[in-house]
Tab-separated table of C-alpha atoms and ligand atoms in Angstrom:
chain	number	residue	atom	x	y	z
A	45	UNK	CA	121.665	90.004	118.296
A	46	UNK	CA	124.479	87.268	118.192
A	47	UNK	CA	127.734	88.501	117.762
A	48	UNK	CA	128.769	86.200	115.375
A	49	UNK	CA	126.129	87.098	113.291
A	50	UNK	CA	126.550	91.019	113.840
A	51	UNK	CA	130.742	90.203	112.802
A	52	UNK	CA	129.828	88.417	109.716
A	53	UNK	CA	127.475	91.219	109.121
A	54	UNK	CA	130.063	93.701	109.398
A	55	UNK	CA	132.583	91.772	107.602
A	56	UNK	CA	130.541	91.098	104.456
A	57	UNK	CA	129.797	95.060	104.409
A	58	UNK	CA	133.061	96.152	105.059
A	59	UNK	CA	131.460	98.838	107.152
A	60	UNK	CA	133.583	100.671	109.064
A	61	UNK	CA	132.622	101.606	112.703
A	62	UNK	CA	134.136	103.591	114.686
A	63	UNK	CA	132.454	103.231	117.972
A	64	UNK	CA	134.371	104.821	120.874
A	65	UNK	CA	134.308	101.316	122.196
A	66	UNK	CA	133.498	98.286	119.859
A	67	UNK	CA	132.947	95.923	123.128
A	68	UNK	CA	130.126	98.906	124.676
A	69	UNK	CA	128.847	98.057	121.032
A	70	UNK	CA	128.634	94.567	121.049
A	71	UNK	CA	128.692	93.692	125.006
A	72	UNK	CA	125.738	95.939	126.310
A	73	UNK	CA	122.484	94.810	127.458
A	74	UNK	CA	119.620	95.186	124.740
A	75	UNK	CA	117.947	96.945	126.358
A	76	UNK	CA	120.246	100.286	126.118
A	77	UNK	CA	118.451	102.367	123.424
A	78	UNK	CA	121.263	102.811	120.569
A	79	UNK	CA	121.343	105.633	117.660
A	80	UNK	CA	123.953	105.642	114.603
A	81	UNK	CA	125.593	108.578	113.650
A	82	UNK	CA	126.849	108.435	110.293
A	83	UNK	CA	129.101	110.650	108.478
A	84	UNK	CA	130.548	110.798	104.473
A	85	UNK	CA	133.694	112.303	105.791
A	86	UNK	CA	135.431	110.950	109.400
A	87	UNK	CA	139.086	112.398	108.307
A	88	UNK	CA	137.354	116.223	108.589
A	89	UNK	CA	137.334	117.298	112.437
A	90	UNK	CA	134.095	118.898	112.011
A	91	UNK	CA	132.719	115.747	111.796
A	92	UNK	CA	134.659	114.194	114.911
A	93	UNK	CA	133.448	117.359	116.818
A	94	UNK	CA	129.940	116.300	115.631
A	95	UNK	CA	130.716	112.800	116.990
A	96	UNK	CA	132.099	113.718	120.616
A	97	UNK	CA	129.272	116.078	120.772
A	98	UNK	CA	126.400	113.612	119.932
A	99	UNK	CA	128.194	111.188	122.612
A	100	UNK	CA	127.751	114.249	125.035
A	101	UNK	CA	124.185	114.037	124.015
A	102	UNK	CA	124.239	110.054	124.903
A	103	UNK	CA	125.708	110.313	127.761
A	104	UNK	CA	123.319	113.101	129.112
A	105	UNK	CA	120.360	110.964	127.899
A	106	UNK	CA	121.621	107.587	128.835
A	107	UNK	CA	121.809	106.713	124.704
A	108	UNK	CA	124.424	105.018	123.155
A	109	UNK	CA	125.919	106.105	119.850
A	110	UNK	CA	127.260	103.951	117.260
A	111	UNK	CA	129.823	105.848	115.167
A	112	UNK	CA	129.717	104.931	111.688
A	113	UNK	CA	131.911	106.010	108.233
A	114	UNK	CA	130.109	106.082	105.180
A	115	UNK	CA	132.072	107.161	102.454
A	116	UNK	CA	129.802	106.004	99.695
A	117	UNK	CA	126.625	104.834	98.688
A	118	UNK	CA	127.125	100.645	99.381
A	119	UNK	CA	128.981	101.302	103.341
A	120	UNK	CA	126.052	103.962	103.864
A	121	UNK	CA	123.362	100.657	103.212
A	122	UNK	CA	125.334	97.958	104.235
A	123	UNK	CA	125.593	100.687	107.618
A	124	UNK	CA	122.051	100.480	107.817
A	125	UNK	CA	121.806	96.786	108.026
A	126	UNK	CA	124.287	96.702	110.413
A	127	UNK	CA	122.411	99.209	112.325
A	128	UNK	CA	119.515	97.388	112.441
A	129	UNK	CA	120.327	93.822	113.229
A	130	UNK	CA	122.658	95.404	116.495
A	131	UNK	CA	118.870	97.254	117.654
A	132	UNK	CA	119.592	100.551	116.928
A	133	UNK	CA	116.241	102.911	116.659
A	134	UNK	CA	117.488	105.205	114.267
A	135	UNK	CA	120.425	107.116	112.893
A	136	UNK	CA	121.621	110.908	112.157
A	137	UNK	CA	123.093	111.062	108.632
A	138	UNK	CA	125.378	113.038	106.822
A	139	UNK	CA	125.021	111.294	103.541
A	140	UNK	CA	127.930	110.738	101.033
A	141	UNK	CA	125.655	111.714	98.313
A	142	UNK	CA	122.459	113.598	98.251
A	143	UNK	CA	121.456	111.799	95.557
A	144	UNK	CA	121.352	108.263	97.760
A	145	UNK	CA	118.246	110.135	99.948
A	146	UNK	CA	115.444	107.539	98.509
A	147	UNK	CA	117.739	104.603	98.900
A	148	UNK	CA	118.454	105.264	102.668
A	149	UNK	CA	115.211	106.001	103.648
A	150	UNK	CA	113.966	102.802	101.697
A	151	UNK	CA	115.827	100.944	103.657
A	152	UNK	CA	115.811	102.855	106.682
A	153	UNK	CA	111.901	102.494	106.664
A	154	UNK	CA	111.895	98.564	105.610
A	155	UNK	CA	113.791	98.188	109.484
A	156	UNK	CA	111.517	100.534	110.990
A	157	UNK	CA	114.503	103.246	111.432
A	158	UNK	CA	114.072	106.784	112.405
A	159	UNK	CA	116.429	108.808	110.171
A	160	UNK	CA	117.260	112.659	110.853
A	161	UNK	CA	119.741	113.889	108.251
A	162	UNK	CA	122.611	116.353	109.353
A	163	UNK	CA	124.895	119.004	107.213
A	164	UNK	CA	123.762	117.808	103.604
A	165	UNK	CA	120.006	117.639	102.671
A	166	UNK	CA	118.844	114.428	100.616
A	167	UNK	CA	117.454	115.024	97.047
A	168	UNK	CA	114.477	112.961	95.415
A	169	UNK	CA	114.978	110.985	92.281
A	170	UNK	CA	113.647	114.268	90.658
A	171	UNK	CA	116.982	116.163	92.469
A	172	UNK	CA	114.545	118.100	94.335
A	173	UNK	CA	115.058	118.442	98.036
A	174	UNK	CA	113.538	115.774	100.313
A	175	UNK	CA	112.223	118.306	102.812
A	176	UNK	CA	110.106	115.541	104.595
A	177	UNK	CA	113.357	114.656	106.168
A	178	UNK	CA	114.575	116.423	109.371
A	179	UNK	CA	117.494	118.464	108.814
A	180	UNK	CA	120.100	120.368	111.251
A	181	UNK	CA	122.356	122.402	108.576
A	182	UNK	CA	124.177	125.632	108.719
A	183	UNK	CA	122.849	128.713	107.314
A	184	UNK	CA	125.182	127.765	104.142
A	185	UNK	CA	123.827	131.388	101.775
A	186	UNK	CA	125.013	133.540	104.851
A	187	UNK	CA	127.953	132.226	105.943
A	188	UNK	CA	129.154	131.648	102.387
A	189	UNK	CA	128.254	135.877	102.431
A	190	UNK	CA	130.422	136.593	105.428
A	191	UNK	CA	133.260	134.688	103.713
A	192	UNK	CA	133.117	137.140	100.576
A	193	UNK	CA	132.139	139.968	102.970
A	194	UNK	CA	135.630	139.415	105.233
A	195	UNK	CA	137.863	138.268	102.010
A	196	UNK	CA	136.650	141.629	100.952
A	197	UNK	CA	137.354	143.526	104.206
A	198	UNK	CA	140.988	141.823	104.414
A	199	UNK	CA	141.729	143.035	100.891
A	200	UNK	CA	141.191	146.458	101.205
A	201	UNK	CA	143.083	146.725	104.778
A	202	UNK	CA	146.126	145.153	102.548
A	203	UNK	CA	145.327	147.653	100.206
A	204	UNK	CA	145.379	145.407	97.350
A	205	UNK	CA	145.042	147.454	93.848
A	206	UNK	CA	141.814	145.347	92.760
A	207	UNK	CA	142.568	145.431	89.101
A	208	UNK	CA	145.345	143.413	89.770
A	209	UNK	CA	143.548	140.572	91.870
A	210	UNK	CA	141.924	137.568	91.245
A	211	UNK	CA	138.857	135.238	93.096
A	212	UNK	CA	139.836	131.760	92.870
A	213	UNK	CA	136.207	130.021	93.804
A	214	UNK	CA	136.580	126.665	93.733
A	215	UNK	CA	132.932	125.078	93.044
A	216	UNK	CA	131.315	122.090	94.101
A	217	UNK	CA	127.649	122.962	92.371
A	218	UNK	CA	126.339	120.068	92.738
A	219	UNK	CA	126.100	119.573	96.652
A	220	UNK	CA	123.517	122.277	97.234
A	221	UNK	CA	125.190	123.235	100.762
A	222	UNK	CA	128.393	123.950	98.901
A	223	UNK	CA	126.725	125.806	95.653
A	224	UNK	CA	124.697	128.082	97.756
A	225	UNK	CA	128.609	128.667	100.620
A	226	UNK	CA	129.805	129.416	96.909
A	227	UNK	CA	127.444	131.771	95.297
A	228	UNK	CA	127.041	134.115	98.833
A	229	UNK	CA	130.459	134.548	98.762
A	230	UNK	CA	130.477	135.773	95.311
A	231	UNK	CA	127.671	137.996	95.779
A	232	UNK	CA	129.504	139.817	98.865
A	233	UNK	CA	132.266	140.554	96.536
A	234	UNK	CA	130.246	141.566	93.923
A	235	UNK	CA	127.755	144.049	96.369
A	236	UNK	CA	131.297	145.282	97.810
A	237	UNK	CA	132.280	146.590	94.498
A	238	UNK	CA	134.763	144.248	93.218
A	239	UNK	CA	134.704	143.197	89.564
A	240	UNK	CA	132.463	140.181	88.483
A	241	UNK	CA	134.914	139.537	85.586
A	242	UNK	CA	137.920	139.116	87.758
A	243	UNK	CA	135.723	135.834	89.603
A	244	UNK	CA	136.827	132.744	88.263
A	245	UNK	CA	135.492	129.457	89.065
A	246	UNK	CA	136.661	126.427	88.912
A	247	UNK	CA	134.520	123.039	89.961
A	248	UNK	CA	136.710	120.959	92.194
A	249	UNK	CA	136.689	116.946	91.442
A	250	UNK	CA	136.812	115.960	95.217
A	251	UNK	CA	135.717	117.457	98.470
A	252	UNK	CA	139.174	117.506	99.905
A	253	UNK	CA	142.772	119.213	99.614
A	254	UNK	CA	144.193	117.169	96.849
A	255	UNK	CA	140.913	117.895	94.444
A	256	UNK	CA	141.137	121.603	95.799
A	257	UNK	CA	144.499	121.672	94.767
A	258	UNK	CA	144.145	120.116	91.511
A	259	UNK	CA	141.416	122.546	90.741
A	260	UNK	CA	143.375	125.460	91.725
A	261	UNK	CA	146.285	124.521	89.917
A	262	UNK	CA	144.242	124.486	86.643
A	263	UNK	CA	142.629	127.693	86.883
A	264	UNK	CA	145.863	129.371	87.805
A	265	UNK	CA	147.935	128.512	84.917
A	266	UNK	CA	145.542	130.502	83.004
A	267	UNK	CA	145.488	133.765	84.621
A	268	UNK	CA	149.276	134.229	84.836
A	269	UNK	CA	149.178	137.790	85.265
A	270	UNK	CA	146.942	138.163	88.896
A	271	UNK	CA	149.220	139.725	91.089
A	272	UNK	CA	146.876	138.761	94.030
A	273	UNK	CA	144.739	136.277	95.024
A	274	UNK	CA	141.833	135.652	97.293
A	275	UNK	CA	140.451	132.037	98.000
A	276	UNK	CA	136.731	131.097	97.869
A	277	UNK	CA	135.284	127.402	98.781
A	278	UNK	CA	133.203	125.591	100.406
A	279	UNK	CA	135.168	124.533	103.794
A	280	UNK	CA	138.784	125.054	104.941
A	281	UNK	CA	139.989	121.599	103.342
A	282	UNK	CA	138.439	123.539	99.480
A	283	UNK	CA	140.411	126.572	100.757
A	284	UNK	CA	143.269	124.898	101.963
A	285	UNK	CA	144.194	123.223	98.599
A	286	UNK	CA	143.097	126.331	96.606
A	287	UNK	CA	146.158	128.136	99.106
A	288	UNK	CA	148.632	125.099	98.482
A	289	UNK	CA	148.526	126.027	94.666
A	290	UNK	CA	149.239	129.103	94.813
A	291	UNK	CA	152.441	128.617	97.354
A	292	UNK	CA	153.220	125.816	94.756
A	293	UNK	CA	153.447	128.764	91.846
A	294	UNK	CA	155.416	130.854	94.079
A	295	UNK	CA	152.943	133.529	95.784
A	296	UNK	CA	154.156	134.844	99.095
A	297	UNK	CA	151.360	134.654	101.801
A	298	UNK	CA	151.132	137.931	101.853
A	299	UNK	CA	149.879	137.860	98.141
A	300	UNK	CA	146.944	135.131	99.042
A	301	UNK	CA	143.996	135.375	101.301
A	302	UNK	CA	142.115	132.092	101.871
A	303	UNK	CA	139.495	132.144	104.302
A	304	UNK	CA	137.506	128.718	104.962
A	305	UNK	CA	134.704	127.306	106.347
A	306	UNK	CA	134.422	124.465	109.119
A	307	UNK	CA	137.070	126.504	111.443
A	308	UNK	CA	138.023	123.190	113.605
A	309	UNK	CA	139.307	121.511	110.329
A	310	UNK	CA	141.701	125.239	110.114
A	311	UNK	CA	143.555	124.693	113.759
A	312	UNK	CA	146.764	123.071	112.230
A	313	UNK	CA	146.978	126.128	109.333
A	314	UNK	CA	145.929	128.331	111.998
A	315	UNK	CA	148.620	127.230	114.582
A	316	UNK	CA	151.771	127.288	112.130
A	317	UNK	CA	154.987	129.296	113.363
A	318	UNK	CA	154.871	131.793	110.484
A	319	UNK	CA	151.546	133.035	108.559
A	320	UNK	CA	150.321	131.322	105.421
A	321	UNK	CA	147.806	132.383	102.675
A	322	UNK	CA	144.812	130.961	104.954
A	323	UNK	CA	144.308	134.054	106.900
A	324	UNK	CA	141.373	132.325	108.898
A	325	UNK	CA	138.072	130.323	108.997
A	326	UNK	CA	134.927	130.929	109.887
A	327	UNK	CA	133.911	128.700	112.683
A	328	UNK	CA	130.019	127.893	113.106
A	329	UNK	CA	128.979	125.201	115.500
A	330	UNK	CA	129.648	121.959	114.809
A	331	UNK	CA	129.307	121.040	118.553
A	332	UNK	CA	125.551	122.139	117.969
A	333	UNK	CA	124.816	120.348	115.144
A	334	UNK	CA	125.966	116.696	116.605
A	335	UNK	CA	123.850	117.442	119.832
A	336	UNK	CA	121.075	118.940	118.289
A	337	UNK	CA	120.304	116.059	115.602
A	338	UNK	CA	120.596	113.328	117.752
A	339	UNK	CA	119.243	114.971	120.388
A	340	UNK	CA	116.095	115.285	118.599
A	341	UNK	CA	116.181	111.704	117.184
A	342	UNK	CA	116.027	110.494	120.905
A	343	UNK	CA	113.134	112.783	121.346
A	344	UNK	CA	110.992	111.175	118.374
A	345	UNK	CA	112.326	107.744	119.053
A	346	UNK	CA	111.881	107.580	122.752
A	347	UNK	CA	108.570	109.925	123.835
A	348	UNK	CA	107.151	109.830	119.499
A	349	UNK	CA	108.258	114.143	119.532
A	350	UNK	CA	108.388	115.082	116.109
A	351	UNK	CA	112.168	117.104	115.249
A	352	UNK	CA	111.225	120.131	113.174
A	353	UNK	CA	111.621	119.505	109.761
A	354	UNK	CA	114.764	121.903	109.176
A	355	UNK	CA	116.833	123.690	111.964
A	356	UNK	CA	119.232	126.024	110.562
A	357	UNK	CA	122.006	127.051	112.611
A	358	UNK	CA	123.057	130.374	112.053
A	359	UNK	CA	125.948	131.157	114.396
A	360	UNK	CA	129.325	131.943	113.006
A	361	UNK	CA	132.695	133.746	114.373
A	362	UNK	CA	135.662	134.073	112.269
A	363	UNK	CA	138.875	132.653	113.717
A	364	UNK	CA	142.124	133.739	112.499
A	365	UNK	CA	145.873	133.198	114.114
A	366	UNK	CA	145.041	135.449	116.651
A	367	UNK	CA	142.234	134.820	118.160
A	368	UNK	CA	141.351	130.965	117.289
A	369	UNK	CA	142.842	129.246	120.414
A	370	UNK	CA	140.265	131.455	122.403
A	371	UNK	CA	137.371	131.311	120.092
A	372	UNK	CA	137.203	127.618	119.940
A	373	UNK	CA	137.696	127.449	123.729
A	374	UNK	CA	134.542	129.673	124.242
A	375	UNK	CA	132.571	126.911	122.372
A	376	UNK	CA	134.169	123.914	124.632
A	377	UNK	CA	135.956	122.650	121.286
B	510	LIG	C1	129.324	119.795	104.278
B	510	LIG	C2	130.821	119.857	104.112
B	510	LIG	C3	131.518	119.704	105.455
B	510	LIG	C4	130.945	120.702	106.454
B	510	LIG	C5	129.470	120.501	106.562
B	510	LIG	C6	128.894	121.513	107.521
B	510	LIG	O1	128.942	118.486	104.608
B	510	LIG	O2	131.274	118.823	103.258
B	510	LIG	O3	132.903	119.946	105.332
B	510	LIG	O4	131.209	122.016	106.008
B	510	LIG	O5	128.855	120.663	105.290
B	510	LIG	O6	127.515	121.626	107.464
């Protein structure tokens, strides 16, 4: 591959790459086997600690990994190209849309690309799942239950009178990983006794604080007379901006209990000199889920071993502002 070339390339795209070092990219010998690693979402720490941990993967295996942001549908192809005319063998994914599943793997398979698909499982044109595709993913049904099951707990050691509290779930139905986080959560509630009609949801526009906070903003205008609120989303940034709102409309922290999802994208809320309404996170392993895909990639690219089609990981600890700093060290993160 020229480099001119593989410039214009990436200047046409406007890709955006990331690599740890652009030069180890463009400079190294062809015949270092190189993977992608492509992510929807490079602000969120959970996907840098996928990142650092697929490079730990690289540099066990002598791989190199080309970090790539894909925050829609035209970087995620114009990524591919780039991908392929640089050599690469194949590439983990964590698509920007499920829907784009048939598109990437088009392409992916017209440059003879291995693809094994991380965090957010690729729907058909029918929106059924595309469970020919490997997937790593976290066990979203159960750790979406421990978050209603611990919301739940924390309530009832505040002694919150539950006729006067509210569930703010903030929705985002139609990425299946976040609808199922979602719906467990509920379901704890509900199983723990507390009232079904006192669940409100409310479908966020973006995965991030700002649409969070939007979304929370709406739904509490119209329940002015919750005394108490507990927070239900999809990961800590959901939670986080379902928390904001309610500081915004004047709830003490006391009177809010968030708890997220992700746990590494929680360490600034976590490490704040007073407590906030994000009592904690659960953490599950994001440091397994970058090794683990790519480590099975290499596998299938390098000796033809087949990943197994879906690898969920089920491992989970919730952090909260007193025990996070030692949690995360436990896991190296
Ligand atoms: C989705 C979410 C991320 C993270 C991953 C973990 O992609 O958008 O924030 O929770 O799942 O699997």
């Amino acid at each position: 591959m020229k480099l001119k070339k593989l410039l214009t390339i990436a200047a046409l795209s406007g890709f955006t790459m990331l690599s740890a070092s652009a030069s180890a990219f463009f400079g190294s010998s062809d015949d270092n086997l190189r993977l992608g690693y492509l992510v929807k979402q490079p602000e969120e720490p959970w996907f840098q600690t996928e990142w650092s941990f697929a490079e730990k993967a690289g540099e066990q295996y002598g791989f190199e990994v080309i970090k790539m942001a894909v925050p829609d549908g035209e970087k995620t192809l114009n990524a591919i190209d780039t991908l392929a005319a640089s050599g690469a063998k194949g590439f983990v994914i964590c698509t920007p849309d499920p829907k784009l599943g048939p598109a990437i793997m088009a392409k992916a398979n017209s440059y003879g690309l291995k693809v094994v698909t991380v965090d957010d499982q690729f729907l058909n044109a029918k929106g059924e799942p595309m469970a020919d595709v490997p997937l790593v993913m976290m066990a979203a049904s159960e750790i979406g239950y421990r978050q209603g099951t611990e919301l739940y707990a924390e309530m009832q050691k505040r002694g919150w009178d539950a006729s006067q509290t509210g569930v703010m779930a903030i929705t985002a139905d139609e990425l299946d990983t976040a609808r199922r986080r979602v719906d467990g959560s509920i379901k704890a509630l509900q199983e723990a006794g507390f009232p079904t009609d006192q669940i409100y949801r409310v479908p966020t526009k973006s995965n991030d604080i700002p649409g969070a906070l939007d979304a929370a903003n709406s739904l509490l205008v119209q329940y002015p007379t919750v005394k108490q609120w507990m927070v239900v989303g999809m990961n800590d940034n959901t939670v986080l901006g379902g928390v904001r709102a309610t500081e915004g409309q004047g709830f003490a922290a006391e009177k809010v209990i968030g708890i997220g999802i992700n746990g590494v994208d929680a360490v600034n809320e976590l490490a704040k000199s007073s407590a906030t309404g994000f009592y904690g996170s659960l953490l599950p392993s994001p440091d397994v889920h970058g090794f683990k895909s790519i480590e099975s990639l290499y596998h299938w690219v390098k000796d033809d071993v087949q990943p197994q089609k879906f690898v969920e990981v089920t491992d989970v600890v919730l952090i909260t502002r007193d025990n996070f700093r030692d949690e995360l060290e436990k896991k190296g993160l």
